[in-house]
Amino acid sequence: MQEIPKTYDPSGVEDKWYKTWEEQGCFKPVARDKTKPPYVILMPPPNVTGKLHMGHALDHTVQDILIRFKRMQGHETLWIPGQDHAGIATQAKVEQKLFKEQGLSKHDLGREKFLEHIWAWKEEYGDHILNQFKKIGDSCDWDYFTFTMDEGPSDAVKKFFVDLFDEGLIYQSDYIINWDPVLQSAISDAEVDHKEVQGKFYHIHYRVKESNQVLEIATTRPETLFGDTAVAVNPNDDRFEHLIGKMAIIPLVEREVPIIADPHVDMEVGTGCLKVTPGHDFNDYDIGKRADLEILNILNKDGTLNENAPQVQGLTTKEARKKTVELLETANQLVKVEDHTHQVGHSQRSDAVVEPMVSKQWFINTEEMAKRSVTDVESEAMKFVPKGWENTYFSYQRNPRPWCISRQLWWGHQIPVFTCNSCGHQFASTEQKPHCSKCSHTEVTQDPDVLDTWFSSGLFPLSTLGWPNPEKMKQKGFDRFYPSNVLVTGFDIIFFWVARMMMMGTKVTNKVPFSDTYIHAIVRDKEGKKMSKSLGNVMDPLELIQETGCDAMRFTLAVSSGYNRNINLDPAKIEGYRNFVNKIWNAFRFIAPHLENATDEAIETADLHHHEKWILSELNEVIKEVTLKFDDYRFDEACNTIYQFVYEKYCSWFIELSKGVLNSNNESLKAQRANVLRFCFRQIVKLLHPVTPFITEELWQFLKREDEDLIVIQKYPEYNPDHTFTEDVDNMEKFIEVITSIRNLKNTVNISPKEEIEVRLFTDDEKLASYLYKSRGFLKELARVKAGKIKDKSIERPAKSVMKATAHTEIFLPLDGVIDIANFVEKLKKDKDKAEKDFQKVEKKLKNPKFMENAPEDIVKKVKAEAHEFEEKLKSIEHSLENFQ
RNA sequence: GGUCGUGUAGCUCAGUGGGAGAGCACCUCGUUGACAUCGAGGGGGUCACAAGUUCAAUCCUUGUCACGACCACCA
């Protein structure tokens, strides 16, 4: 056998295995166990502009664990990768690049040329993030890879649009929307960031017609007065009641508008008087609807003022604000200016101040779909994990607003609505160049706008499986793979994406698109701060992989991931789990030379040594637990369970206890031990494979039988009722406690661990006594015991000794060689205090008649047993202590 | 203002109606063969605070305080 290096070096190993898996088609859906249903995950498609960050690393680690786990369990697994064209994000990026490198705007190029540029950009950079996904081990089926602008998803978009259009659920309407004057497009509410801005409160006088009175109105946006079509007060406001119904005169424009009453007006805020600009304010728009006010648009598409604001026409809103204030001052109608901090909406993409504007847009009436999407979660047809996230979902879906789906961009799916050049008929069609559906005229004009990005990603669960093309659906296995099992994502797109998929998927198929939604945490830095470029605390997954290996990173993310909201990722933690990966490597180095002695995986339970029974029993429980926890999305508990077993049970005890056997001359015992060591280790690497795929595949090559294939498609370990040995586990636990106590005692009195000493054990547990006797060789080996005696507690304890008491065994060491008596006495006193407290606590319970009456029988029994133990322990400590006073 | 969440060891966080846990950090000891990316042992907590329910509360209920996230509003 060749030399195995002392430390595991992941470089080289990782790429090698990924390539092998892919080449051998391991990621393709194959039903290895026909009795199990398919298991499908749809990968949240990254933006073409995307770059791998820790969020992806976590998101994908979780999905890959689930897919690999289910694949090994025999399910036909499919993990579908994809990519999103990300309308605004991509267009903005390419626009910037064009301007920076060539000084060109998209208008210089025209729509067609500009789109060519975006496609070229996509070809060049689009693969970047996908290659990064391979580095983190994603076992997705790349043959299913789908881009939202591919022909298939485009057909899905058209089909869905046309169906809803014909149903009357898609309509065009004037509505107040967020307008980004830089991108010159409508953007959705969720694409608006509200930022705190230091602004001013301008108090302005509005005269009241046929009256001497003036109304003082406070506003932060005086330039919008050109668009005012009313002044509103609260209906219950005594101060202004008499003015309701009269007319107010807007300064500068001298236009008369009605004074109306509306409950939205807050009497406490500002002056209690509100100028109403339905064309450029969301609340005013609603007031305007209620009062049937005229809507006056005072802005151009680029955000400058238009002809409806003659005095400031052509100026930007910022310039216009300044000018308006000057004009008001000149006209003596500006009362005062106050400092005022308030929130102002900014475009996420361009950072421009968002201007609310009324414009003609396309909308989906989501009312019915949203209702259904709520009941589907209420009935748990789709379950959120952790459950609490459903509240976030409900808060959106219970109050659905019309979904504005049109965007004034070029990059995206053009809206399939056409207007006949001849008869003016407007209709939707899935065809590229349809004839007028009314007069059959061939000249029709398509709506220039494109659809919101989420329109196509909302259809992804369907379109990635070939919908609406029947042939492709058959080829891709739509009926088998829809709906999928779980969606794994972050909370930030519950509304954007999860809700949309729920509505759209259900609308088309009448089935929810996935049965679970696992919402994972946000990865933050070790201090809990969000990772951001400006803070300089961004961790790059690829760098981490380089430094510590992909498996260590994946294990760290998994072990940090349960039902929590934040993961504070400390590099020291990753290093710790890197060490764990290395530990496994070294455990393998230990067993490697003995593998040739191992004959077969089959373990004959009848003739097993009690240590072997113990480890098999422990392993069996681990298998049970891990399987349960993965199914529950408790990656933290699953990983911790494996970690504890490997470290504490397998390495620290089983391997240590095996050294003597393996160095002996008893060939049959050696072979059997090698068998068990190998069996357990094979199970361990299989258990770990979903989390740490690379090292486990590497080790598997040395562990597999000749007829066995790659680990990635091995059968996941299953609970085996034959491997339950309660008595051996019980004995072993006590044995470990005795050994630990001896080591502890030696340490307390400053005897070197190496030094061999005599030890006397006293126990009334006959089974344990005989077990300890049987294990005297191991006691000698592991606790450095020279000679020992095991007696029952009726025997007088040695006077000149130091001692330690456990619940079942008292341990005595002779005083010869004891260096630090004082320390021992101090410690013994502490033990006494503890035992006293423990005893009093349970004693109190037992003396309480109410406890005896009400507590369940097994609890009473347990407490009684404890009381006995504590009392024994206390007595023996006190007895021993007397010798030192 | 609304919703959700958090408060447990120095740090990061699990956990349970009946004996307070892990990792890291810290202290002591230990390198000849699996592993110093290691081993053995150890110290350390009023489970935020208060009241209530209960035989029994770190856990359930209510309130208080502190912190966080999201949503809405901010004329």
mmCIF file of N, CA, C and O in Angstrom, chain A residues 74 118 251 262 278 454 495 537 564 700:
data_model
loop_
_atom_site.group_PDB
_atom_site.id
_atom_site.type_symbol
_atom_site.label_atom_id
_atom_site.label_comp_id
_atom_site.label_asym_id
_atom_site.label_seq_id
_atom_site.Cartn_x
_atom_site.Cartn_y
_atom_site.Cartn_z
ATOM 1 N N GLY A 74 -32.077 5.947 -2.797
ATOM 2 C CA GLY A 74 -32.685 5.197 -3.892
ATOM 3 C C GLY A 74 -33.756 5.940 -4.659
ATOM 4 O O GLY A 74 -34.296 5.435 -5.637
ATOM 5 N N ILE A 118 -26.283 42.697 -25.350
ATOM 6 C CA ILE A 118 -26.573 41.972 -24.111
ATOM 7 C C ILE A 118 -26.362 40.481 -24.297
ATOM 8 O O ILE A 118 -25.772 39.809 -23.452
ATOM 9 N N PRO A 251 -51.187 78.533 -5.406
ATOM 10 C CA PRO A 251 -50.286 79.632 -5.700
ATOM 11 C C PRO A 251 -49.565 79.415 -7.031
ATOM 12 O O PRO A 251 -49.487 78.290 -7.517
ATOM 13 N N ASP A 262 -61.155 64.106 3.761
ATOM 14 C CA ASP A 262 -60.758 62.717 3.551
ATOM 15 C C ASP A 262 -60.142 62.181 4.846
ATOM 16 O O ASP A 262 -59.305 62.843 5.466
ATOM 17 N N PRO A 278 -52.825 63.778 -7.063
ATOM 18 C CA PRO A 278 -53.118 62.371 -7.383
ATOM 19 C C PRO A 278 -52.160 61.788 -8.425
ATOM 20 O O PRO A 278 -51.962 60.578 -8.456
ATOM 21 N N TRP A 454 -39.856 38.487 -12.882
ATOM 22 C CA TRP A 454 -40.461 37.434 -12.060
ATOM 23 C C TRP A 454 -41.601 36.729 -12.769
ATOM 24 O O TRP A 454 -42.049 35.680 -12.326
ATOM 25 N N PHE A 495 -41.924 36.699 -1.309
ATOM 26 C CA PHE A 495 -42.958 37.351 -2.098
ATOM 27 C C PHE A 495 -42.610 37.344 -3.581
ATOM 28 O O PHE A 495 -43.400 36.903 -4.416
ATOM 29 N N ASN A 537 -16.114 43.058 4.620
ATOM 30 C CA ASN A 537 -16.170 41.808 5.385
ATOM 31 C C ASN A 537 -16.725 40.649 4.560
ATOM 32 O O ASN A 537 -17.243 39.689 5.104
ATOM 33 N N ASN A 564 -32.609 28.415 12.057
ATOM 34 C CA ASN A 564 -32.145 29.737 12.480
ATOM 35 C C ASN A 564 -32.248 30.761 11.351
ATOM 36 O O ASN A 564 -32.398 30.397 10.195
ATOM 37 N N TRP A 700 -13.624 6.329 -0.259
ATOM 38 C CA TRP A 700 -14.434 5.184 -0.677
ATOM 39 C C TRP A 700 -13.664 4.271 -1.621
ATOM 40 O O TRP A 700 -13.854 3.048 -1.611
#
